[in-house]
PDB file of C-alpha atoms in Angstrom:
ATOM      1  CA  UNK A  13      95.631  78.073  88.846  1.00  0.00           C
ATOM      2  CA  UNK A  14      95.988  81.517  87.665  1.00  0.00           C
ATOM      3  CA  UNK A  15      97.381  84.584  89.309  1.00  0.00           C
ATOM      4  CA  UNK A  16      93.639  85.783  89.425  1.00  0.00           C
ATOM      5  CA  UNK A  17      92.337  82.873  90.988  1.00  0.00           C
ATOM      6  CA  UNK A  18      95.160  82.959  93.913  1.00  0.00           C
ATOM      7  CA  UNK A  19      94.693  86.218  94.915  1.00  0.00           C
ATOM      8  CA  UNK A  20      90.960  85.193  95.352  1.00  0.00           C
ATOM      9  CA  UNK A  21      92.420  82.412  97.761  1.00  0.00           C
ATOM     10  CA  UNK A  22      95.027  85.028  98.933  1.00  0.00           C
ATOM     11  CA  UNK A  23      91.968  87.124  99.796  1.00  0.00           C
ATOM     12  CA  UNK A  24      89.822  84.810 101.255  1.00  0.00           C
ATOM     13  CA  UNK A  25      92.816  83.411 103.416  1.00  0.00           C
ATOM     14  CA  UNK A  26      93.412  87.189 104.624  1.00  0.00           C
ATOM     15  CA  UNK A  27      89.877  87.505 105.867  1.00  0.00           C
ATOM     16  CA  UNK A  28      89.943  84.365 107.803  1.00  0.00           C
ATOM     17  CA  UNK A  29      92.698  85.023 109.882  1.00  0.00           C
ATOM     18  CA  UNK A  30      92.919  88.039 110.604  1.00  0.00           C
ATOM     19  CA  UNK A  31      89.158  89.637 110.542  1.00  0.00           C
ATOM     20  CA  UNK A  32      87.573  86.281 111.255  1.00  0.00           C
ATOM     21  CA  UNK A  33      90.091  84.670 113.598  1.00  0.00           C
ATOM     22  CA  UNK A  34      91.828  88.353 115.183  1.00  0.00           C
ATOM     23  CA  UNK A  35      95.034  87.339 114.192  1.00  0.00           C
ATOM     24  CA  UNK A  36      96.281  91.092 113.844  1.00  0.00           C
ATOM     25  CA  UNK A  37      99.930  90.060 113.321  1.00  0.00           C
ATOM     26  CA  UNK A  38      98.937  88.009 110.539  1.00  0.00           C
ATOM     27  CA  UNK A  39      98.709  91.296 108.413  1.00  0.00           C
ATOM     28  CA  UNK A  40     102.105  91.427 107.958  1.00  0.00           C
ATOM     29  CA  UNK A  41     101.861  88.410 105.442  1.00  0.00           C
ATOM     30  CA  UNK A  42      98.741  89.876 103.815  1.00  0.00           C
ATOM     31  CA  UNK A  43      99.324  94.056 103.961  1.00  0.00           C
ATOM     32  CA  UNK A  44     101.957  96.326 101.878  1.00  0.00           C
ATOM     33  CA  UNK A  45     103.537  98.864 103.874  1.00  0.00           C
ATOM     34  CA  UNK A  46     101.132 101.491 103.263  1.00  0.00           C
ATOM     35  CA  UNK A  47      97.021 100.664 103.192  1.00  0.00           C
ATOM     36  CA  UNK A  48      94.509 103.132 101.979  1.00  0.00           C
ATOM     37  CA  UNK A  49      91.197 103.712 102.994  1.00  0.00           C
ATOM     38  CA  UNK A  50      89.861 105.083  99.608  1.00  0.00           C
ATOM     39  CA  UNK A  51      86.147 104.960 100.325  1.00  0.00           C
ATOM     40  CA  UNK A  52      84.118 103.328 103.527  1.00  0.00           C
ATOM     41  CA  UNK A  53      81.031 106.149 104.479  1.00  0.00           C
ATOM     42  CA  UNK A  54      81.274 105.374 108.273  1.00  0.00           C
ATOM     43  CA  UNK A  55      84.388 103.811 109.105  1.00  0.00           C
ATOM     44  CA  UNK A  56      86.074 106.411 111.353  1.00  0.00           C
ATOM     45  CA  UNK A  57      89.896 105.619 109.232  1.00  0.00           C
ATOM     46  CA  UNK A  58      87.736 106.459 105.872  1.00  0.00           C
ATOM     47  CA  UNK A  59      90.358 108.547 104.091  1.00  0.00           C
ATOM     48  CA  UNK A  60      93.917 107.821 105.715  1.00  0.00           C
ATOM     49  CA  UNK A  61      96.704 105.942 104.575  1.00  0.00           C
ATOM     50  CA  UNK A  62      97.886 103.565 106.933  1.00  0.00           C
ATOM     51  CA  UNK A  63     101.012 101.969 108.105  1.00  0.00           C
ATOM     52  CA  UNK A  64     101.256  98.279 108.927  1.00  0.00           C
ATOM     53  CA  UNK A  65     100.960  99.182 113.199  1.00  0.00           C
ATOM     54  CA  UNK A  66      97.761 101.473 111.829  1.00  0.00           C
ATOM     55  CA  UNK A  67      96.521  98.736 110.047  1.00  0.00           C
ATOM     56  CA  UNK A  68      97.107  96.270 112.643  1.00  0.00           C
ATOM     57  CA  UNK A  69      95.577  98.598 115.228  1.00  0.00           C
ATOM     58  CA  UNK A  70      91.951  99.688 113.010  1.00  0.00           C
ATOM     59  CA  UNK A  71      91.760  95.574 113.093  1.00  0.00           C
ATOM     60  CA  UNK A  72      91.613  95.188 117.040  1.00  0.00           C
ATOM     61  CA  UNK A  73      89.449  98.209 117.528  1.00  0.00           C
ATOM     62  CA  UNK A  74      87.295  97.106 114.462  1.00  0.00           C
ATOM     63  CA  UNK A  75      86.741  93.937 116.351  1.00  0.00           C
ATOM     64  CA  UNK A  76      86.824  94.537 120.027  1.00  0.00           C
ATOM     65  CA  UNK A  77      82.894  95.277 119.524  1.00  0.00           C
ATOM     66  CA  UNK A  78      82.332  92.382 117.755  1.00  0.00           C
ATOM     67  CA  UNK A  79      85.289  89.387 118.777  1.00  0.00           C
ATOM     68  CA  UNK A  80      82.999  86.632 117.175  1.00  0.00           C
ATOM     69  CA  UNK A  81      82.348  88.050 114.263  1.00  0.00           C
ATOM     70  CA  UNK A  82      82.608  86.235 110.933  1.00  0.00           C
ATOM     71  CA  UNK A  83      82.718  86.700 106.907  1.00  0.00           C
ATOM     72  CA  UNK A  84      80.521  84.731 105.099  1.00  0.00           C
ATOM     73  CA  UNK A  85      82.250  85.130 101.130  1.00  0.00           C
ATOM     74  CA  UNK A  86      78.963  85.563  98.865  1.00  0.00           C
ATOM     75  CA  UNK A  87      80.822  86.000  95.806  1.00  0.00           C
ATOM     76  CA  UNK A  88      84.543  87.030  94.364  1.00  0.00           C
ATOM     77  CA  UNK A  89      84.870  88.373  91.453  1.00  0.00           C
ATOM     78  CA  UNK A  90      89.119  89.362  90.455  1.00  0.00           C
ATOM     79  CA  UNK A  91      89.731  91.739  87.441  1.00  0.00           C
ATOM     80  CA  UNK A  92      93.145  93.745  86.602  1.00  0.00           C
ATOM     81  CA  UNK A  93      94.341  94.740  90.085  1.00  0.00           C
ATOM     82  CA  UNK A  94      91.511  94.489  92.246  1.00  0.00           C
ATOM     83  CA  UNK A  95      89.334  91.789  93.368  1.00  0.00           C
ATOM     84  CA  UNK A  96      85.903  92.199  94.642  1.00  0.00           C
ATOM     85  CA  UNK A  97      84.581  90.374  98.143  1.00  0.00           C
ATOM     86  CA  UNK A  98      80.683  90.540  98.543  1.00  0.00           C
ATOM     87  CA  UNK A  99      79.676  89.258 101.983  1.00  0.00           C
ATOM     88  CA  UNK A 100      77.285  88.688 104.652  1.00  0.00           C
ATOM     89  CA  UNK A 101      78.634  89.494 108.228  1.00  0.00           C
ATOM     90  CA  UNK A 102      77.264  88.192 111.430  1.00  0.00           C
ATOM     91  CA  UNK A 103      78.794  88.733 115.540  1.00  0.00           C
ATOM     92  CA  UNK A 104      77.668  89.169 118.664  1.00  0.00           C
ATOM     93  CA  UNK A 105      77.732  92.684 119.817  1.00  0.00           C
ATOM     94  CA  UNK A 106      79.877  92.168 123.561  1.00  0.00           C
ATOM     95  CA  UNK A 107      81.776  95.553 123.260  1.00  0.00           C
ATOM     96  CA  UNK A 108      80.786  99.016 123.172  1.00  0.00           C
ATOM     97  CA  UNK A 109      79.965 101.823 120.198  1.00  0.00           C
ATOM     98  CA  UNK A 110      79.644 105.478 120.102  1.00  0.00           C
ATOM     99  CA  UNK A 111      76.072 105.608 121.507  1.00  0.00           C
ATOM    100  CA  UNK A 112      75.359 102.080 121.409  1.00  0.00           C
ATOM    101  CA  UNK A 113      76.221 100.180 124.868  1.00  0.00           C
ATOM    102  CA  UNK A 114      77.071  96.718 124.453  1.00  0.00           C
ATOM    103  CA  UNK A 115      73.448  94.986 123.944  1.00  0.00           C
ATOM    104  CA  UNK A 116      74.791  90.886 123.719  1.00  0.00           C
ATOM    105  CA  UNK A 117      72.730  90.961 120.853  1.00  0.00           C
ATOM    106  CA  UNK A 118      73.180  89.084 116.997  1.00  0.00           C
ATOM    107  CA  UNK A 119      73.648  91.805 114.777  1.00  0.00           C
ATOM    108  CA  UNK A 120      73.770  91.177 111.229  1.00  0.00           C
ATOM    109  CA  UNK A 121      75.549  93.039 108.293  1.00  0.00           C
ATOM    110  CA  UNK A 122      75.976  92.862 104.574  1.00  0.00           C
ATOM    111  CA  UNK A 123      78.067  94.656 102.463  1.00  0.00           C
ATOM    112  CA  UNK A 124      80.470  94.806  99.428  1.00  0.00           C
ATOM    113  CA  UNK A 125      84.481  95.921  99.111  1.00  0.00           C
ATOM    114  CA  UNK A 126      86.965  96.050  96.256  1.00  0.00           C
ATOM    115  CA  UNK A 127      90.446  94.863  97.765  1.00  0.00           C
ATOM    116  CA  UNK A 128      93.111  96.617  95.507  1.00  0.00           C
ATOM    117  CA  UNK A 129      96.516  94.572  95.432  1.00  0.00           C
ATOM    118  CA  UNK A 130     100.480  95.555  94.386  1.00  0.00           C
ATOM    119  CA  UNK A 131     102.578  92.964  91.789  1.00  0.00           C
ATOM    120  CA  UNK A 132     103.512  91.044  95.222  1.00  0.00           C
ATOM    121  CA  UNK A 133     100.266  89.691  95.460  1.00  0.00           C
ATOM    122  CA  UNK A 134      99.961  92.290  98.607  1.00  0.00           C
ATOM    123  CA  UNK A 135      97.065  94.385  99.899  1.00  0.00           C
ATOM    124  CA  UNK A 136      97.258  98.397  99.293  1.00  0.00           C
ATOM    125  CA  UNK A 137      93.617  99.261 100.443  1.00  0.00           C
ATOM    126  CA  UNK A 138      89.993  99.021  99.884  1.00  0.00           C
ATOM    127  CA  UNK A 139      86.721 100.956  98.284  1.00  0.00           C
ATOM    128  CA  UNK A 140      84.103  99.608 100.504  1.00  0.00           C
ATOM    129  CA  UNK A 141      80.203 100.025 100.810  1.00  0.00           C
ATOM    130  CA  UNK A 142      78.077  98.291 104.186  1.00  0.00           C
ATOM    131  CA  UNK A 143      74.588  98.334 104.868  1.00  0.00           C
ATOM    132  CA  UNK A 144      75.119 100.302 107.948  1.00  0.00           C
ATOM    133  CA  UNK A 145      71.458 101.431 108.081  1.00  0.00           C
ATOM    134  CA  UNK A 146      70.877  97.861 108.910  1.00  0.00           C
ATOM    135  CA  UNK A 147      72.807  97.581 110.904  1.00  0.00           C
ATOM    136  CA  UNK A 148      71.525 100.982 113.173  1.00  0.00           C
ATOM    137  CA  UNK A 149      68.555  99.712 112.655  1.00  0.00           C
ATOM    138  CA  UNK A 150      69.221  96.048 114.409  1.00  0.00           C
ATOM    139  CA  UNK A 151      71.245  98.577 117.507  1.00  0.00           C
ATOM    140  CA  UNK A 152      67.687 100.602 118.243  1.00  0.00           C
ATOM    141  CA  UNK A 153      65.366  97.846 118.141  1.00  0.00           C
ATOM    142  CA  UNK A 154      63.575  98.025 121.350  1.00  0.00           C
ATOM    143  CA  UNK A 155      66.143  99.900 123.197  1.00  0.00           C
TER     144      UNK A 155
ATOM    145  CA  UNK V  23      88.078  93.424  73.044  1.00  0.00           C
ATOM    146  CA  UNK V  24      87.481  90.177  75.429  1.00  0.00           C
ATOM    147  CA  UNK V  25      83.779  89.425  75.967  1.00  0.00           C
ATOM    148  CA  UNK V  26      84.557  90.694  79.399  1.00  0.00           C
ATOM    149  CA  UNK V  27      85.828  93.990  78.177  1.00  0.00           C
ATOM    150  CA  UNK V  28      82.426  94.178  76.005  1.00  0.00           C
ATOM    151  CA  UNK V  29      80.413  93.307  79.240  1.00  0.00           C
ATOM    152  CA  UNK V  30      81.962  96.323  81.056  1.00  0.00           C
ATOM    153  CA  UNK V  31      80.715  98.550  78.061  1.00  0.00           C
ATOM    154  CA  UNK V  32      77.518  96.850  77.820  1.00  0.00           C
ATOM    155  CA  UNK V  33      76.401  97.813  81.147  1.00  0.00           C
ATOM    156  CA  UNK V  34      77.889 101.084  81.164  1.00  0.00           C
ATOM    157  CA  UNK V  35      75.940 101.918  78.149  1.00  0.00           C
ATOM    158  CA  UNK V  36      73.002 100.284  79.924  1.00  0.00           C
ATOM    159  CA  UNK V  37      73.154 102.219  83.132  1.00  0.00           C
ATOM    160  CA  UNK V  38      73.650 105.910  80.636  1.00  0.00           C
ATOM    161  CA  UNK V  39      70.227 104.916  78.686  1.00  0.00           C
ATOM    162  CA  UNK V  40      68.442 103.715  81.051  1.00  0.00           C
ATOM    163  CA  UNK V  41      68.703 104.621  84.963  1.00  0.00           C
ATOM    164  CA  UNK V  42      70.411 108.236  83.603  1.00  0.00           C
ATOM    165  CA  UNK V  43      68.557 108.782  80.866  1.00  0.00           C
ATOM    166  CA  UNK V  44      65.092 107.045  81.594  1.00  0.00           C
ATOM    167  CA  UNK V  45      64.627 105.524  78.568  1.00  0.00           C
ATOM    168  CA  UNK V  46      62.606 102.093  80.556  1.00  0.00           C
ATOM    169  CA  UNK V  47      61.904 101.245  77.194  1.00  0.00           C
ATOM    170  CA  UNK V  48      65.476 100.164  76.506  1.00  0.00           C
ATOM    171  CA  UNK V  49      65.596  97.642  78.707  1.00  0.00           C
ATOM    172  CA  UNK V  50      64.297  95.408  76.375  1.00  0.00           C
ATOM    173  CA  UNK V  51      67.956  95.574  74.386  1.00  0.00           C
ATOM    174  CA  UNK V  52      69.627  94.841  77.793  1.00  0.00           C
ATOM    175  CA  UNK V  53      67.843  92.717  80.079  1.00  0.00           C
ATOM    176  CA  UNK V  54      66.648  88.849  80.351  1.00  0.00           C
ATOM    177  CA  UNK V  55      63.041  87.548  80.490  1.00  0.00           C
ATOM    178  CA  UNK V  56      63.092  87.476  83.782  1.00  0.00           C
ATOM    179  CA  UNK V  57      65.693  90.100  86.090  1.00  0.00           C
ATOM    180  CA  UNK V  58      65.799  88.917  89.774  1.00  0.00           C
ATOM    181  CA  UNK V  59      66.799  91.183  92.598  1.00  0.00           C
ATOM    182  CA  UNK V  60      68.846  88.498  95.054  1.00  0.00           C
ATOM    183  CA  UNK V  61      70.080  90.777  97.444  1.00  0.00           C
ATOM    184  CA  UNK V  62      69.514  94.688  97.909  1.00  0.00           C
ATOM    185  CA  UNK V  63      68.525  95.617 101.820  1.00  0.00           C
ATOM    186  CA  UNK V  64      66.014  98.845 102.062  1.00  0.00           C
ATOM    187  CA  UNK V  65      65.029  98.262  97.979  1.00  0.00           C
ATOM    188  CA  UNK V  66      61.204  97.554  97.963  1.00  0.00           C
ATOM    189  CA  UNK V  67      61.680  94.857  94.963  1.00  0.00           C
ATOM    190  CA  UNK V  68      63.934  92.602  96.980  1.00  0.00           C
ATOM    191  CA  UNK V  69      63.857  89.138  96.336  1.00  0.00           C
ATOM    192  CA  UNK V  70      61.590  89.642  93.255  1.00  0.00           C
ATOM    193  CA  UNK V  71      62.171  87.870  90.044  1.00  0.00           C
ATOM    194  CA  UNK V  72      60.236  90.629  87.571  1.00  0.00           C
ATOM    195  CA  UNK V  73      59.490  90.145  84.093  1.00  0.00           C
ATOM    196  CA  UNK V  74      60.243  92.777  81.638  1.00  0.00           C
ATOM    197  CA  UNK V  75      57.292  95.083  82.186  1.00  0.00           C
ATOM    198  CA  UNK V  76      57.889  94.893  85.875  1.00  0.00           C
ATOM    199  CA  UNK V  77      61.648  95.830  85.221  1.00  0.00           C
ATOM    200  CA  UNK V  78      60.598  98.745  83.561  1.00  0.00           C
ATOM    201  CA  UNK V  79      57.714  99.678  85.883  1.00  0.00           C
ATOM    202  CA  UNK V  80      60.685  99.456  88.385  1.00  0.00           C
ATOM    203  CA  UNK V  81      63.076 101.879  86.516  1.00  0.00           C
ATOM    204  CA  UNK V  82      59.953 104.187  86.204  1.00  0.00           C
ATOM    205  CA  UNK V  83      58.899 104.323  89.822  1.00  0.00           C
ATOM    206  CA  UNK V  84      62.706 104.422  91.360  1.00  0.00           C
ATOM    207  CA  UNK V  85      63.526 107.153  89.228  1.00  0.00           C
ATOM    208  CA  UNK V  86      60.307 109.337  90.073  1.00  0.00           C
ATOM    209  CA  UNK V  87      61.952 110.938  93.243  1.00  0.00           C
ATOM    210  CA  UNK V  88      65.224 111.869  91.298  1.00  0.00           C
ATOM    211  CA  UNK V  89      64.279 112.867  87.578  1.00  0.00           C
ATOM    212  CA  UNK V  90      67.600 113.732  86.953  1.00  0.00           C
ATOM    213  CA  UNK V  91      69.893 110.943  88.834  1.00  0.00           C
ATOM    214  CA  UNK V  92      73.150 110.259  87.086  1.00  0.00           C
ATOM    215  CA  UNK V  93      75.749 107.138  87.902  1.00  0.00           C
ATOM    216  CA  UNK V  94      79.436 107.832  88.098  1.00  0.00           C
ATOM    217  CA  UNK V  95      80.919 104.800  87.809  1.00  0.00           C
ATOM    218  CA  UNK V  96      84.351 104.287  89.760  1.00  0.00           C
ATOM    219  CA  UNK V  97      85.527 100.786  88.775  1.00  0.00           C
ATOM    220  CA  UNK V  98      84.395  98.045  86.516  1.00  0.00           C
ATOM    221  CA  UNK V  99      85.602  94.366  87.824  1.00  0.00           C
ATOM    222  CA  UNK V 100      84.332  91.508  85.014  1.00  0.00           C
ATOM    223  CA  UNK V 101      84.894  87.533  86.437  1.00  0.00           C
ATOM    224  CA  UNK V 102      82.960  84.605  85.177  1.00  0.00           C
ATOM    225  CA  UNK V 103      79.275  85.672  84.595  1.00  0.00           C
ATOM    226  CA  UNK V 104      79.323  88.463  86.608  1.00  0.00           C
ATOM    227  CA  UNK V 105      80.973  92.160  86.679  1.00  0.00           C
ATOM    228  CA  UNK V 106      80.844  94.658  89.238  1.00  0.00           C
ATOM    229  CA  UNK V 107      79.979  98.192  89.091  1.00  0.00           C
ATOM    230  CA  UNK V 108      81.111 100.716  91.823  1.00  0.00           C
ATOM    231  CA  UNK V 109      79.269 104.036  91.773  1.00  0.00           C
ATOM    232  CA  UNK V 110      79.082 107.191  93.264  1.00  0.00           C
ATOM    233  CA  UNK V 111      75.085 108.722  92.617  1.00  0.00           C
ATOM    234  CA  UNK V 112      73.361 111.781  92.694  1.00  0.00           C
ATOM    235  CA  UNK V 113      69.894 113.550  92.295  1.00  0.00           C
ATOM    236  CA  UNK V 114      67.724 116.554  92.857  1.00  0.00           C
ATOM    237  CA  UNK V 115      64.770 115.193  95.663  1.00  0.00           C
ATOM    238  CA  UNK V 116      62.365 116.295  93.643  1.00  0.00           C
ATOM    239  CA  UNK V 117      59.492 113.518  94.355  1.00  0.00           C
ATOM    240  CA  UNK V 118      57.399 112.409  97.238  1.00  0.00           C
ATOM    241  CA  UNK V 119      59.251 109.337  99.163  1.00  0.00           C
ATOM    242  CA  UNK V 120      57.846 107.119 101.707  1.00  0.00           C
ATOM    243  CA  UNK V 121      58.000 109.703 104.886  1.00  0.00           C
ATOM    244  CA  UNK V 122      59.678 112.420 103.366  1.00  0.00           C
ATOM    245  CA  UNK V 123      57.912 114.833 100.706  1.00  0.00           C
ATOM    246  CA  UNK V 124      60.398 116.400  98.065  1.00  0.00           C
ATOM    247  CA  UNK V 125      62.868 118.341  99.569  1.00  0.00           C
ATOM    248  CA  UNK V 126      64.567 119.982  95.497  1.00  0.00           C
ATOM    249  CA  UNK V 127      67.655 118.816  97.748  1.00  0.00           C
ATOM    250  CA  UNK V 128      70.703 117.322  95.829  1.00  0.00           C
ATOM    251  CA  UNK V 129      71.415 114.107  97.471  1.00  0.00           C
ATOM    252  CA  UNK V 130      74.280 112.326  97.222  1.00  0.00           C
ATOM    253  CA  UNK V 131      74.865 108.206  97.331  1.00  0.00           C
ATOM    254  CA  UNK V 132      77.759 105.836  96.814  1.00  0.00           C
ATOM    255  CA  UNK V 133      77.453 101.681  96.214  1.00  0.00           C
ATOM    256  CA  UNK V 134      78.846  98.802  94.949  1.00  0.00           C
ATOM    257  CA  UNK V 135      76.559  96.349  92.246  1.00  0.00           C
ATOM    258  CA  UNK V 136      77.272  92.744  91.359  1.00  0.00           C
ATOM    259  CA  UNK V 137      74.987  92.238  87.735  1.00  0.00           C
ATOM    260  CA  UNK V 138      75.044  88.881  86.234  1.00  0.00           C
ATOM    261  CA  UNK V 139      74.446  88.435  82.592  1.00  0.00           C
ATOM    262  CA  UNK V 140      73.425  84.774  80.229  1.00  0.00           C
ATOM    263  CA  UNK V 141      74.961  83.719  77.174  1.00  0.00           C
ATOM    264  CA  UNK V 142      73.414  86.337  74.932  1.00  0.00           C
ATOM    265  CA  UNK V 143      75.273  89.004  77.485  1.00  0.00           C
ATOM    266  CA  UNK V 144      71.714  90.177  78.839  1.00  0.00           C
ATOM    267  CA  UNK V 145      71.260  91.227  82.389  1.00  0.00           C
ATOM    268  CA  UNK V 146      69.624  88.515  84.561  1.00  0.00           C
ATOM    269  CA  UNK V 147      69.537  89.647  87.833  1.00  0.00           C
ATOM    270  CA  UNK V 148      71.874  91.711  90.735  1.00  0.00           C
ATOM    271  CA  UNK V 149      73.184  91.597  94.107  1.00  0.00           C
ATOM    272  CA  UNK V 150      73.393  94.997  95.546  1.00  0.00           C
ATOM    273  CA  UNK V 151      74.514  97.303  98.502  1.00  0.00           C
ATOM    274  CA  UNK V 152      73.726 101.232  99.252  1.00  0.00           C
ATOM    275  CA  UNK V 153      74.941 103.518 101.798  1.00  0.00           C
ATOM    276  CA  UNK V 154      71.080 103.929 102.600  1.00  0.00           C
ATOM    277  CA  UNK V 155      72.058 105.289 105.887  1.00  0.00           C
ATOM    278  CA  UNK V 156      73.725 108.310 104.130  1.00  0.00           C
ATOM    279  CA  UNK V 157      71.110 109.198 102.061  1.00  0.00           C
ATOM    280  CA  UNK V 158      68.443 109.431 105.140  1.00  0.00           C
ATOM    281  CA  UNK V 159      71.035 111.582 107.040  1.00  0.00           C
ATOM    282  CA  UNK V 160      71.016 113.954 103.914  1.00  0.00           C
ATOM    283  CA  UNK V 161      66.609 114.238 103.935  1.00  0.00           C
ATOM    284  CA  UNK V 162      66.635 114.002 107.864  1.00  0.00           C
ATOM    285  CA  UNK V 163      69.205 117.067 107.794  1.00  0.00           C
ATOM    286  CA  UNK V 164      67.200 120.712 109.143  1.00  0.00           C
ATOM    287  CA  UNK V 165      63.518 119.240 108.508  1.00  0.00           C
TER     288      UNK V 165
END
């Protein structure tokens, strides 16, 4: 297999465990020491670089809203240093969000993110894009 | 040059011509008999599979509201039949759009673009996402 083709498994491994299964820890196997935010209109850590604790702790808030949420890998697509994920997204919204009370509902989500890695096969941040007018959409349905 | 590297210039010279410089016409250089839209939430040719007038009657009608759009493209990721484009976007409102009449705003966007291409390197479809949510913020702003 080539070194492309791993880092796709790398990748998908990385999403399974610790945004799909909430295995925050698991980032230490997946993460470099610093993690950059480079673009993500609406995620409240668009912009900083984090450390491996900051990392650990934007995936337990990230998912406290959401703690069945899953990935579901459309397409990969690895070229130089980055490799892109494409995705649909689906949980059940049990926690609450600025404005939005916990409603028990399905929400649904789709979106796209370049992963950027380091020669150790390791993650150093993303450049991300989600459909989050969907997803406000789904949130103020028959409020 | 790889193929691959060739894609990557292919489509950036495809995105300059036409969706910069509306020339619909060149499509016919570019794209496939038939151009399907597989995934792109809030576009209203969604799911389509258009032919090569309706490709161009689709270039024509999304450009309308922004006569002088322009595509900055921020990274270029080429695997198997497929290469990514991600983009930052912007226009001068200067068109009617569904529920909001032409503000001469500039309005900004940012997404991420999976095309697909056949053998003869012609576009055959895409699988898109937009920060739609952004761009309604920006028309919504002091109405």
């Amino acid at each position: 297999m080539t070194m492309l083709e791993q880092r796709k498994q790398r990748l998908a491994a990385f999403i399974r465990q610790v945004w799909d299964g909430g295995d925050a820890d698991a980032a230490d196997s997946y993460v470099a020491d610093t993690y950059t935010i480079r673009h993500d209109p609406g995620d409240p850590w668009e912009g900083q670089a984090l450390d491996r604790a900051g990392f650990k702790d934007r995936v337990r808030r990230s998912r406290a809203a959401f703690p069945d949420q899953r990935f579901d890998i459309q397409g990969l697509f690895a070229d130089g240093d980055g490799v892109v994920m494409t995705w649909l997204w689906n949980g059940t919204h049990r926690g609450d969000l600025p404005g939005f009370p916990a409603t028990d509902r399905m929400i649904r989500m789709s979106g796209a993110t370049v992963y950027t890695f380091d020669e150790d096969d390791r993650l150093t941040g993303h450049w991300q894009i989600t459909d989050r007018l969907g997803v406000f959409q789904q949130l103020q349905r028959n409020r």
